[in-house]
Short mmCIF file of C-alpha atoms and ligand atoms in Angstrom, two decimals:
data_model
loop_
_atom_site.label_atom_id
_atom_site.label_comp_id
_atom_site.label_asym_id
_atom_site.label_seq_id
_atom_site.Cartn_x
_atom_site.Cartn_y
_atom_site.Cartn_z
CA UNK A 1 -21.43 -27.92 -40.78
CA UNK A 2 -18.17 -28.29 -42.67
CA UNK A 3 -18.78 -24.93 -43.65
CA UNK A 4 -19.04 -23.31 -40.58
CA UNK A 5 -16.33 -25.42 -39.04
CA UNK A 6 -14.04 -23.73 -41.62
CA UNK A 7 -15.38 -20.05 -41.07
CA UNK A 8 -14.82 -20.63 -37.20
CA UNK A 9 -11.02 -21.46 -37.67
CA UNK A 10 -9.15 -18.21 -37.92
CA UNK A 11 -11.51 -16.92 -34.96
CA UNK A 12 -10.02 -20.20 -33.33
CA UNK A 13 -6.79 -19.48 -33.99
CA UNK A 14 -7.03 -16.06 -32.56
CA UNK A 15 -8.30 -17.20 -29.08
CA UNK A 16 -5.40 -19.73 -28.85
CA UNK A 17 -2.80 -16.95 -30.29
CA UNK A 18 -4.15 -14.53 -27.45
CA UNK A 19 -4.31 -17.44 -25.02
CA UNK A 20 -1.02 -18.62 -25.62
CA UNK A 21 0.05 -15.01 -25.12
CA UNK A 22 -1.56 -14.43 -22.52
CA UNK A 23 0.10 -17.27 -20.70
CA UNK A 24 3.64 -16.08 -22.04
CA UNK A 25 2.78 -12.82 -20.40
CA UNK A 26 2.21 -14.11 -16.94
CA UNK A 27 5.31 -16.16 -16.85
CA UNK A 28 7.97 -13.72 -17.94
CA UNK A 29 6.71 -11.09 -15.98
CA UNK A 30 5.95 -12.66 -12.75
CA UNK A 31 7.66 -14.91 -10.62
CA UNK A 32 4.94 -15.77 -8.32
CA UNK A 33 2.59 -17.63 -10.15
CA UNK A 34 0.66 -19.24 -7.56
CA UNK A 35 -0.09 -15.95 -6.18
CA UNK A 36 -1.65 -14.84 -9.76
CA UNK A 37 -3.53 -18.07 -10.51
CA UNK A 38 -4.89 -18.22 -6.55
CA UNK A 39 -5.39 -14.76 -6.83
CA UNK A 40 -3.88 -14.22 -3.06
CA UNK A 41 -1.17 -11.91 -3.39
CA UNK A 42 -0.97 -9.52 -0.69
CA UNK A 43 -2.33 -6.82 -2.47
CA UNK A 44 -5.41 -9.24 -3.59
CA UNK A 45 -8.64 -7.81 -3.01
CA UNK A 46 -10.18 -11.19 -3.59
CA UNK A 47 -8.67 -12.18 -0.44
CA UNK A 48 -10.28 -9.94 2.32
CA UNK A 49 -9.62 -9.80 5.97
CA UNK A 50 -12.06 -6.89 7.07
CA UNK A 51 -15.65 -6.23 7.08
CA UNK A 52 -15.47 -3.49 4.64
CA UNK A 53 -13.14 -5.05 2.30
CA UNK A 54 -15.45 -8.15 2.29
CA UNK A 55 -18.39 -5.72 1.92
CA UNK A 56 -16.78 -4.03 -1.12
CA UNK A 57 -15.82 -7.37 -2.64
CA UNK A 58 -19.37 -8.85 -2.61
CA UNK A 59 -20.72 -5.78 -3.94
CA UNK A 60 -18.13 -6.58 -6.99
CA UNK A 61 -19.10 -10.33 -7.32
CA UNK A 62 -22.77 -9.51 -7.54
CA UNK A 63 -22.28 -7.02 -9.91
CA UNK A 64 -20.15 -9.34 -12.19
CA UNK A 65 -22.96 -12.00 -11.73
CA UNK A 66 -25.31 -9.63 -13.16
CA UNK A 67 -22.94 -8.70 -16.28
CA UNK A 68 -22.21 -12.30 -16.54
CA UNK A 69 -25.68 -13.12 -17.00
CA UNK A 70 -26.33 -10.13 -19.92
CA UNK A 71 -23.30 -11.47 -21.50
CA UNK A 72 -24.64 -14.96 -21.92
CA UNK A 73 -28.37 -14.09 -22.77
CA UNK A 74 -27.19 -11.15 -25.54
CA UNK A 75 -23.91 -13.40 -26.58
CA UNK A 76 -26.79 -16.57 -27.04
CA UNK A 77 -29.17 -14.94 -28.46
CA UNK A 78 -26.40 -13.10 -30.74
CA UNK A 79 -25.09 -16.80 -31.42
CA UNK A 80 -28.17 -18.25 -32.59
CA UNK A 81 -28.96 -14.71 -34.93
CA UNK A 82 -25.57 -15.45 -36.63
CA UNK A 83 -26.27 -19.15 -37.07
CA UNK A 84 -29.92 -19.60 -38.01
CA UNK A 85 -29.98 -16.38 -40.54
CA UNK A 86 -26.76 -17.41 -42.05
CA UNK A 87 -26.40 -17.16 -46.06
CA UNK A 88 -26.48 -20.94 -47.22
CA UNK A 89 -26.29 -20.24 -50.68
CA UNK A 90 -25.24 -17.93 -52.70
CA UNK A 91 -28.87 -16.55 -53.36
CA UNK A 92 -28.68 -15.75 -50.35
CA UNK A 93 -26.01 -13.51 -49.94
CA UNK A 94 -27.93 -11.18 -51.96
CA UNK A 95 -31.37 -11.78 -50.61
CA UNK A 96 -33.14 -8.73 -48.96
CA UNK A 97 -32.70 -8.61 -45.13
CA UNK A 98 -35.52 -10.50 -43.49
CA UNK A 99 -38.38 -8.32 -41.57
CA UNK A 100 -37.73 -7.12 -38.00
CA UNK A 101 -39.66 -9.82 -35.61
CA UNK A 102 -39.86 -7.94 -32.48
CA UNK A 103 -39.57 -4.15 -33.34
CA UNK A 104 -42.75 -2.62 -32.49
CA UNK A 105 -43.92 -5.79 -30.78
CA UNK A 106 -45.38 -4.57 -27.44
CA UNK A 107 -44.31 -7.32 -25.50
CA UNK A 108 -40.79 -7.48 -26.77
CA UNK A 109 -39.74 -3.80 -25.95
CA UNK A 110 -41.81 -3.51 -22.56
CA UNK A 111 -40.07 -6.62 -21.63
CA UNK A 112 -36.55 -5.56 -22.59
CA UNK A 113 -37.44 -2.36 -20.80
CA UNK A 114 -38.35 -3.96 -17.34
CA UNK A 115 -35.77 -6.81 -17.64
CA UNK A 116 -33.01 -3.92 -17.86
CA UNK A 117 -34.51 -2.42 -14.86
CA UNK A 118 -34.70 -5.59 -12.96
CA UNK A 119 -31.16 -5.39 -13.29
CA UNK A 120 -30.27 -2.46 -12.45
CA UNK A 121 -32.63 -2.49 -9.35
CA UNK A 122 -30.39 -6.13 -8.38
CA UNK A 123 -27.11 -3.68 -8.64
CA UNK A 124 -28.26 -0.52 -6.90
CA UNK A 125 -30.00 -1.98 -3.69
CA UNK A 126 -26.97 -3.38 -2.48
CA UNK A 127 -24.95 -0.59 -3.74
CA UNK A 128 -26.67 1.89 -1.92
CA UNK A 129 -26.65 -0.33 1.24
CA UNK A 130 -22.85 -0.49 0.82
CA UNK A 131 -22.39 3.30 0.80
CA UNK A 132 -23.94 3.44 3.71
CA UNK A 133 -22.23 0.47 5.37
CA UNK A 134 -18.55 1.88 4.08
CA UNK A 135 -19.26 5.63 4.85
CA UNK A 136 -18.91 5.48 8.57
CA UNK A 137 -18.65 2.90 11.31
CA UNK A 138 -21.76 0.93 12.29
CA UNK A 139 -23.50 2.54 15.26
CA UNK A 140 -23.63 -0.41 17.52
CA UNK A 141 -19.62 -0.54 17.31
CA UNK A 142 -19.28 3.37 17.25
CA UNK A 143 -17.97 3.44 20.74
CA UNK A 144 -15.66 0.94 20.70
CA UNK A 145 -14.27 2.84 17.53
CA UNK A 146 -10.47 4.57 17.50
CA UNK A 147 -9.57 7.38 15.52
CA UNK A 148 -6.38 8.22 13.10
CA UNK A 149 -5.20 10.47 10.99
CA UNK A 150 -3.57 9.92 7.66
CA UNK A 151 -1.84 12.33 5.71
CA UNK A 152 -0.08 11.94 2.07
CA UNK A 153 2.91 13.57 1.33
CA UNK A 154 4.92 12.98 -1.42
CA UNK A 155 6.29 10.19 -1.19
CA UNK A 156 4.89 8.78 2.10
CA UNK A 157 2.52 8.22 4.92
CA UNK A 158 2.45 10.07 8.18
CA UNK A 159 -0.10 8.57 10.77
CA UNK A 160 -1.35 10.35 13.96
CA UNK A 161 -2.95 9.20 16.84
CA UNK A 162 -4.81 12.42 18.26
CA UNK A 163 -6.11 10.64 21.52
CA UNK A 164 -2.26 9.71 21.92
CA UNK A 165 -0.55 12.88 23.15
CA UNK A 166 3.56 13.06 23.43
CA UNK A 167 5.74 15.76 25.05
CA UNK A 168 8.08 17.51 21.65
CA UNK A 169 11.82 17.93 22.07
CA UNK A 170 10.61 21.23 21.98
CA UNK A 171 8.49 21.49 24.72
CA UNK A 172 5.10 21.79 23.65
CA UNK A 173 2.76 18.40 23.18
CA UNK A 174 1.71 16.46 20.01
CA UNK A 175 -0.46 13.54 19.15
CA UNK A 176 1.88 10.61 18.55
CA UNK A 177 3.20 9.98 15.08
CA UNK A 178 4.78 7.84 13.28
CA UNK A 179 6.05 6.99 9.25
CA UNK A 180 4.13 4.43 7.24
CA UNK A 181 3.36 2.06 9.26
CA UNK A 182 0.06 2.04 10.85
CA UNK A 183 -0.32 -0.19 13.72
CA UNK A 184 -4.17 -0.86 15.00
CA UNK A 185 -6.01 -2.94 17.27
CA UNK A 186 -7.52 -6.14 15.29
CA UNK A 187 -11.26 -6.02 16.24
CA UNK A 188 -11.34 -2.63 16.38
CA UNK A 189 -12.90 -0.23 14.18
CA UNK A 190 -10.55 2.45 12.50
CA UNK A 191 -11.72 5.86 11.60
CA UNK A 192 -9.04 7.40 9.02
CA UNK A 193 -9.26 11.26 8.68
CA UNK A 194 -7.38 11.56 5.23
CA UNK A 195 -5.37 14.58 4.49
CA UNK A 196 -3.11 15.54 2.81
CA UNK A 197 0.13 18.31 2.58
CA UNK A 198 0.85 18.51 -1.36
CA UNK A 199 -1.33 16.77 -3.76
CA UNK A 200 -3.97 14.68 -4.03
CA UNK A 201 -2.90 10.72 -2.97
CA UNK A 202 -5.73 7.99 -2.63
CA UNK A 203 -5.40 5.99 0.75
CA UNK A 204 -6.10 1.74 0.01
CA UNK A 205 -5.51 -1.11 1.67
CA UNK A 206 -6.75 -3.66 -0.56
CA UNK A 207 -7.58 -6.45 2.19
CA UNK A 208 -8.83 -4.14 4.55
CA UNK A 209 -10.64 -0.94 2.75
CA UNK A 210 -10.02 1.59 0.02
CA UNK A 211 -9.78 3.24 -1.95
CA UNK A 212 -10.54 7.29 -0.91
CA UNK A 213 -8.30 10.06 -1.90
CA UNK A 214 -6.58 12.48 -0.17
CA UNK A 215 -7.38 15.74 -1.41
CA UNK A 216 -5.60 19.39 -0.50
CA UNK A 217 -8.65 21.60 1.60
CA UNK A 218 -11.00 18.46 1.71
CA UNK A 219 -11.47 16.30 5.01
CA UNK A 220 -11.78 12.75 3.64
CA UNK A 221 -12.57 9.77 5.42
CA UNK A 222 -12.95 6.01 5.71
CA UNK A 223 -12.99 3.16 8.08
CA UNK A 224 -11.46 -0.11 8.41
CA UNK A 225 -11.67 -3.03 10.68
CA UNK A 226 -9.29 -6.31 10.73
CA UNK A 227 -10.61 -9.04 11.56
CA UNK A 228 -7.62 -10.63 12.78
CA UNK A 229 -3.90 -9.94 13.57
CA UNK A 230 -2.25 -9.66 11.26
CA UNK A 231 0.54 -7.38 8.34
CA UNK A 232 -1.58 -5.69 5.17
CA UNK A 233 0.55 -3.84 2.73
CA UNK A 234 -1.30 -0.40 1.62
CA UNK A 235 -0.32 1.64 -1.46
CA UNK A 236 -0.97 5.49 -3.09
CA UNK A 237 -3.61 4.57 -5.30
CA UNK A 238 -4.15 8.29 -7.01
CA UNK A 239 -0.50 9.24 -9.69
CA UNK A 240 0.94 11.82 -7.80
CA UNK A 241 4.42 12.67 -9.07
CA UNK A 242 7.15 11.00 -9.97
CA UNK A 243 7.34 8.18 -7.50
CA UNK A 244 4.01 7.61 -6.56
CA UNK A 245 4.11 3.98 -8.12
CA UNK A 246 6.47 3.30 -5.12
CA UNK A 247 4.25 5.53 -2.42
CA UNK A 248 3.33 2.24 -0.10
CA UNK A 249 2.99 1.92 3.55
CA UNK A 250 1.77 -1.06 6.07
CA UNK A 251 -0.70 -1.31 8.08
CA UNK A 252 0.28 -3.69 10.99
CA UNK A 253 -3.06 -5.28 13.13
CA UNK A 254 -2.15 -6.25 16.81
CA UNK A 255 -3.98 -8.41 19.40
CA UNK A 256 -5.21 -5.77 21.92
CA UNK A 257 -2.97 -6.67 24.88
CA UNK A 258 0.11 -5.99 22.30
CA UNK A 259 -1.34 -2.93 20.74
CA UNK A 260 -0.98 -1.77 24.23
CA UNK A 261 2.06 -2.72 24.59
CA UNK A 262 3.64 -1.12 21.79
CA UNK A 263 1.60 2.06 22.46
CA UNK A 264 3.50 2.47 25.79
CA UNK A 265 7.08 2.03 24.00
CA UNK A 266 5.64 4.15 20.85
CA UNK A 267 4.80 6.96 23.21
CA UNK A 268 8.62 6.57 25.28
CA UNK A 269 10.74 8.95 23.97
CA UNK A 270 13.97 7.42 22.24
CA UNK A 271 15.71 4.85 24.03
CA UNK A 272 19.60 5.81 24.72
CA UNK A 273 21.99 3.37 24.32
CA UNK A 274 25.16 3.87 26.31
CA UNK A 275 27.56 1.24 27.52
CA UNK A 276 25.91 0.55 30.90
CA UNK A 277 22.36 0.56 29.09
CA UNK A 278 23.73 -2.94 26.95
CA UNK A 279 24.65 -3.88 30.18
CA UNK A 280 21.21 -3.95 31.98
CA UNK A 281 19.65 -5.01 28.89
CA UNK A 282 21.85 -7.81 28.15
CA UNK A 283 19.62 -10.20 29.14
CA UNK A 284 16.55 -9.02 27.51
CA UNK A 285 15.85 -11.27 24.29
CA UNK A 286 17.71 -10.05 21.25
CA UNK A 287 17.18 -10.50 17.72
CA UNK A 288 19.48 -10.23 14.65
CA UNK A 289 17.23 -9.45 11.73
CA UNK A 290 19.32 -8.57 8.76
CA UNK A 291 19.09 -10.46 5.14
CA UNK A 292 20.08 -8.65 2.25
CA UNK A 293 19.48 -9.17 -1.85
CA UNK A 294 20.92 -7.17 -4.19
CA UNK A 295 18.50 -4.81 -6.35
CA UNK A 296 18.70 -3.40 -9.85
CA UNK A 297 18.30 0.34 -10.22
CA UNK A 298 14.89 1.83 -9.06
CA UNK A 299 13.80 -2.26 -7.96
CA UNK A 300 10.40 -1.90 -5.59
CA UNK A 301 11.36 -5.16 -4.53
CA UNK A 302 10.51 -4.34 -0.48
CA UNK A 303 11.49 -7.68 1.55
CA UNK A 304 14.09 -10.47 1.39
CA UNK A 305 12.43 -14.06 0.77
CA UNK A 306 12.41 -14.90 4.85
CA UNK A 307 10.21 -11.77 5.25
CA UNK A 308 8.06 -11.71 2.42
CA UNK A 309 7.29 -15.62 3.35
CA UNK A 310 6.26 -13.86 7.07
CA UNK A 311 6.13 -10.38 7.30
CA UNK A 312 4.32 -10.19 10.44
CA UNK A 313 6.46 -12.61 12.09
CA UNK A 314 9.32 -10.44 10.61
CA UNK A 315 7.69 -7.06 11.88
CA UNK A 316 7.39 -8.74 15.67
CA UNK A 317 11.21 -9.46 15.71
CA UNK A 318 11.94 -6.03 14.62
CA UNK A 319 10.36 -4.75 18.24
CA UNK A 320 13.36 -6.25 19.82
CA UNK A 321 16.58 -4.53 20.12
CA UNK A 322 19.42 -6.31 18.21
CA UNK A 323 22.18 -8.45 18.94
CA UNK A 324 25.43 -7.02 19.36
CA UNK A 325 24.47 -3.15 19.87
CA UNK A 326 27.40 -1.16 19.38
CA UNK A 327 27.31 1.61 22.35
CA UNK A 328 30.24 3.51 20.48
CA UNK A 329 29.05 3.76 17.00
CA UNK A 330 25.21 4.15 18.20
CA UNK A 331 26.76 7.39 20.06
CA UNK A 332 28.92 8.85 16.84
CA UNK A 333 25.73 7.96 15.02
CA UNK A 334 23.65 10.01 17.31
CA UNK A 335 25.84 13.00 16.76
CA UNK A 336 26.37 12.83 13.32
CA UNK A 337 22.33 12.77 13.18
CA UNK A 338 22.97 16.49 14.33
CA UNK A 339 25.93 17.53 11.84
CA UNK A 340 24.66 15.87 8.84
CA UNK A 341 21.57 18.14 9.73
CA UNK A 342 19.23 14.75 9.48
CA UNK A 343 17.29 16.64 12.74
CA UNK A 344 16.11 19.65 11.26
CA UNK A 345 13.76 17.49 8.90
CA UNK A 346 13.13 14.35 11.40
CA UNK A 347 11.76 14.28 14.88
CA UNK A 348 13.48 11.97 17.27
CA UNK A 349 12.05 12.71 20.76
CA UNK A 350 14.18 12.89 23.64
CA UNK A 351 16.75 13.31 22.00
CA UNK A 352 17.83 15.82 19.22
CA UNK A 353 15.90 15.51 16.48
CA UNK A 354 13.34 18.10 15.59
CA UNK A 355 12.14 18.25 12.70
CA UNK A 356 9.16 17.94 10.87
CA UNK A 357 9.62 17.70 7.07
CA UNK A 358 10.15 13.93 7.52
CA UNK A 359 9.06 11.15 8.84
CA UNK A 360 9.29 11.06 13.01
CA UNK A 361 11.83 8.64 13.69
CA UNK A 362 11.76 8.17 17.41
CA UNK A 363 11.05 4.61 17.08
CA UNK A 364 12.28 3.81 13.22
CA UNK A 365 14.60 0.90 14.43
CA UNK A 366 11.04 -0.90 15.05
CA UNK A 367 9.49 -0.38 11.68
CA UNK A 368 9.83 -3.29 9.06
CA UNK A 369 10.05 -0.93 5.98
CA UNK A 370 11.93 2.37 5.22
CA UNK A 371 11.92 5.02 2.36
CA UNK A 372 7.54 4.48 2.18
CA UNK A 373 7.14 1.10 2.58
CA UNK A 374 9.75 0.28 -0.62
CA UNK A 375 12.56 -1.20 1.46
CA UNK A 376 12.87 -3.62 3.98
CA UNK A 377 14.62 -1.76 7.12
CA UNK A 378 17.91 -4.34 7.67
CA UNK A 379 21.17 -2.25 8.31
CA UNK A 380 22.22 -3.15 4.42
CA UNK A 381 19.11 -1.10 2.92
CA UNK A 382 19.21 1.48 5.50
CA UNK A 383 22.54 2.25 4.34
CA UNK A 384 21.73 1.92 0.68
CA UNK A 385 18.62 4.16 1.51
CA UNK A 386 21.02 7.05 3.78
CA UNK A 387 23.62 6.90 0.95
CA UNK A 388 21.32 7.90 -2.00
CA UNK A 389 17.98 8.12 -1.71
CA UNK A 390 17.23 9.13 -5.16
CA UNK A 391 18.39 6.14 -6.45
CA UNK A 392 15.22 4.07 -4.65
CA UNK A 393 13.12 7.12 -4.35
CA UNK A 394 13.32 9.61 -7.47
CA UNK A 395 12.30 13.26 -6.34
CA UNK A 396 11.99 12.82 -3.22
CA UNK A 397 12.68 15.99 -0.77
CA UNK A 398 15.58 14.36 1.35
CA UNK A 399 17.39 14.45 -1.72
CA UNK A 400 16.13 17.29 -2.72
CA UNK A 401 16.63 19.90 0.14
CA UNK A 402 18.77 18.07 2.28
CA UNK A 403 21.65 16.20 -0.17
CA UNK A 404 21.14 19.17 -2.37
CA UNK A 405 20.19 22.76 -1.91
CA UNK A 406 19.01 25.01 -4.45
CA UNK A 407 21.10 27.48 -5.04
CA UNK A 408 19.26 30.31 -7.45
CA UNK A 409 18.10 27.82 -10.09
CA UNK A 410 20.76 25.30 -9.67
CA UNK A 411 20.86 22.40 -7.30
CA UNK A 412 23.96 21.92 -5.39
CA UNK A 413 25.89 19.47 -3.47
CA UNK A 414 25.29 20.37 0.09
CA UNK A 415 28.56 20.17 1.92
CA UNK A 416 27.64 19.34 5.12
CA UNK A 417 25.73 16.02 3.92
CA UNK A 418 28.82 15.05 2.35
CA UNK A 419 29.81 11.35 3.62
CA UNK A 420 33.37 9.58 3.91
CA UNK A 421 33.74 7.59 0.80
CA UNK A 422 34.06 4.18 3.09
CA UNK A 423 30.43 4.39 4.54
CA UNK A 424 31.91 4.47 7.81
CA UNK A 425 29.78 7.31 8.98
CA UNK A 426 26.53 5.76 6.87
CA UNK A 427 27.21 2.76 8.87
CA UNK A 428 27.01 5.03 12.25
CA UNK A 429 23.92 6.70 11.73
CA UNK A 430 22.43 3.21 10.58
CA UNK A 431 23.70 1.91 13.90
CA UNK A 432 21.94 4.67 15.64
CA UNK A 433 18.71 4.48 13.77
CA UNK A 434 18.37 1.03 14.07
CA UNK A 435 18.85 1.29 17.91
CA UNK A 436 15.91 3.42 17.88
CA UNK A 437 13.57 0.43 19.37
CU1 LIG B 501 0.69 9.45 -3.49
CU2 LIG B 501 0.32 8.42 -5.57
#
């Protein structure tokens, strides 16, 4: 015993090196502990709050049950190899190796054979059954079922509603879009058409359903249903380019009476603010939603420690127009929107903003995240976000095309998005956006 006591000790000493580094690793790199022991963050999968999350996550439990179970029968049965045929003496290290007990045996290899089997059979007939259940929405809740389409670009989420149809700035008619955030019915099942414009992105929400990618001349697909109200955070789960680590978007689940609601103001064209306008609306509840921490460069870090604690909560406030609208700078705003060029890459309807490159922003004052779900939207980031976008967001085209223009093979200052060195004209078009309700 004393002797295998001693041959056991550097193997212990490993497990408690690893352990103990193990543990080092989780508190220097992660400040929310809780969240990593509980296994809740908001990204968990453990935590589910659809049907075809939960669906997915059983199908994961019972298939680490299984492996659990081959890893104590082989790891026993390895166990009591090592310590039963164990040299004892030193005539035994150089005995012969004993005879093979079981090969040939009949009963030994037939059983190993169906036991494996067994196995697999406990694996596949709830995998299969989960294929089907994920693929497409059940057909007793088919007709209750809405429809969406997602499409990847990089870096961000466009959503369209095609049974939602909007009159363009232009004239024509569109579905009704908007920039990562999704916003759905709780209760109601989700069909996601997945596209995409460049290259291939993968479209998860942990909590709710994932992951399927996006792929270029491929209609993808998947379904989702939360079960409750609710604010999920979705990310890019496929690498696709240089910021696809920060490629994130929400996906926000409403009671239906206040799905409805913000339909109807999603579908309004932009609201106009104008001195008389504050007027009217100055007794309408208002809301001053703006916290602010400072970031290191290229920091993912989305929400200030009020939101992240409620980002739903947060999300609902940012509905409301805020206190102490401007009327002045939410007009120079509106027209430096136009001379800065902004509308030639964003859609603003009713007003000037045409655009599709970007993200429709006819109603970004409401959204609870900017630049692909990597900042929270107060007036601080926005500004941050307007005044260099690579800085949060390396590579990405309104930098690229619309700070600077290619000129031959060089890239270029462009003139006209050159801002006064005060941010007084940053702080104008933030004014605007952020009146965009
Ligand atoms: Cu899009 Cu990764």
């Amino acid at each position: 015993m004393t002797r295998l006591r001693f041959a056991l000790r550097p193997i212990l000493r490993q497990i408690a090196a690893l352990t103990g580094g193990f543990a080092l690793l989780l508190l220097s790199g992660c400040s929310k502990l809780h969240q990593v022991f509980s296994l809740s963050g908001p990204q968990s999968t453990m935590v589910t709050a659809g049907p075809v999350a939960a669906r997915q996550w059983d199908l994961f439990m019972i298939t680490v049950w299984v492996c659990t179970f081959i890893f104590i029968i082989v790891g026993a049965v390895l166990a009591y190899a090592q310590i039963k045929f164990r040299a004892k003496s030193e005539a035994d290290e150089h005995a012969a190796p004993p005879a093979e007990a079981g090969h040939g045996n009949p009963f030994v290899e037939i059983g190993l054979i169906a036991g494996s089997v067994a196995l697999l059979v406990i694996i596949a007939i709830p995998t299969v059954r989960d294929i089907w259940y994920t693929h497409d929405v059940p057909e007793d809740e088919k007709a209750g079922a809405m429809d969406v389409t997602a499409t990847g670009y990089q870096w961000w989420f466009k959503f369209d509603y095609p049974t939602e149809i909007v009159k363009l700035p232009s004239g024509g008619e569109a579905p009704l879009s908007t920039g990562n955030e999704l916003v759905v019915p709780a209760g109601t099942p989700v069909r996601v058409q997945l596209r995409t414009v460049d290259v291939i992105h993968s479209f998860w929400i942990p909590k709710l359903a994932g992951k399927v990618d996006m792929m270029p001349n491929r209609a993808n697909f998947l379904w989702f249903k939360a079960d409750k109200p609710g604010y999920y955070y979705g990310q890019c789960a496929e690498y696709c380019g240089e910021s696809h680590a920060i490629m994130k978007f929400r996906v926000i689940a409403l009671s239906p009476a206040d799905y409805v609601k913000w339909l109807d103001n999603q579908k309004a064209s932009a609201r106009t603010v104008t001195v008389q306008s504050l007027a009217a609306e100055a007794d309408l509840p208002h809301v001053k939603f703006a916290s602010f921490k400072e970031v290191g460069p290229h920091s993912t870090l989305s929400g200030s420690p009020e939101f992240d604690a409620d980002p739903f909560t947060g999300w609902k406030k940012m509905q409301a127009p805020e206190a102490g609208e401007n009327a002045q700078l939410i007009l120079t705003g509106r027209k430096l929107f136009q001379e800065k060029t902004c509308v030639s890459c964003h859609t603003v309807r009713g007003h000037e903003g045409t655009g599709v490159a970007g993200p429709e922003l006819t109603h970004v004052g409401a959204r609870s995240s900017i630049a692909a779900g990597v900042l929270e939207n107060t007036p601080e980031r926005l500004h941050q976000w307007i005044k260099d976008p690579a800085y949060f967001k390396p590579g990405n085209k309104m930098y690229h095309g619309g700070y600077m223009l290619l000129e031959g093979d060089e890239w270029k200052p462009n003139p006209k998005m050159k801002f006064d060195d005060k941010g007084e004209e940053i702080d104008a078009l933030v004014a605007y956006l952020h009146s965009l309700k």
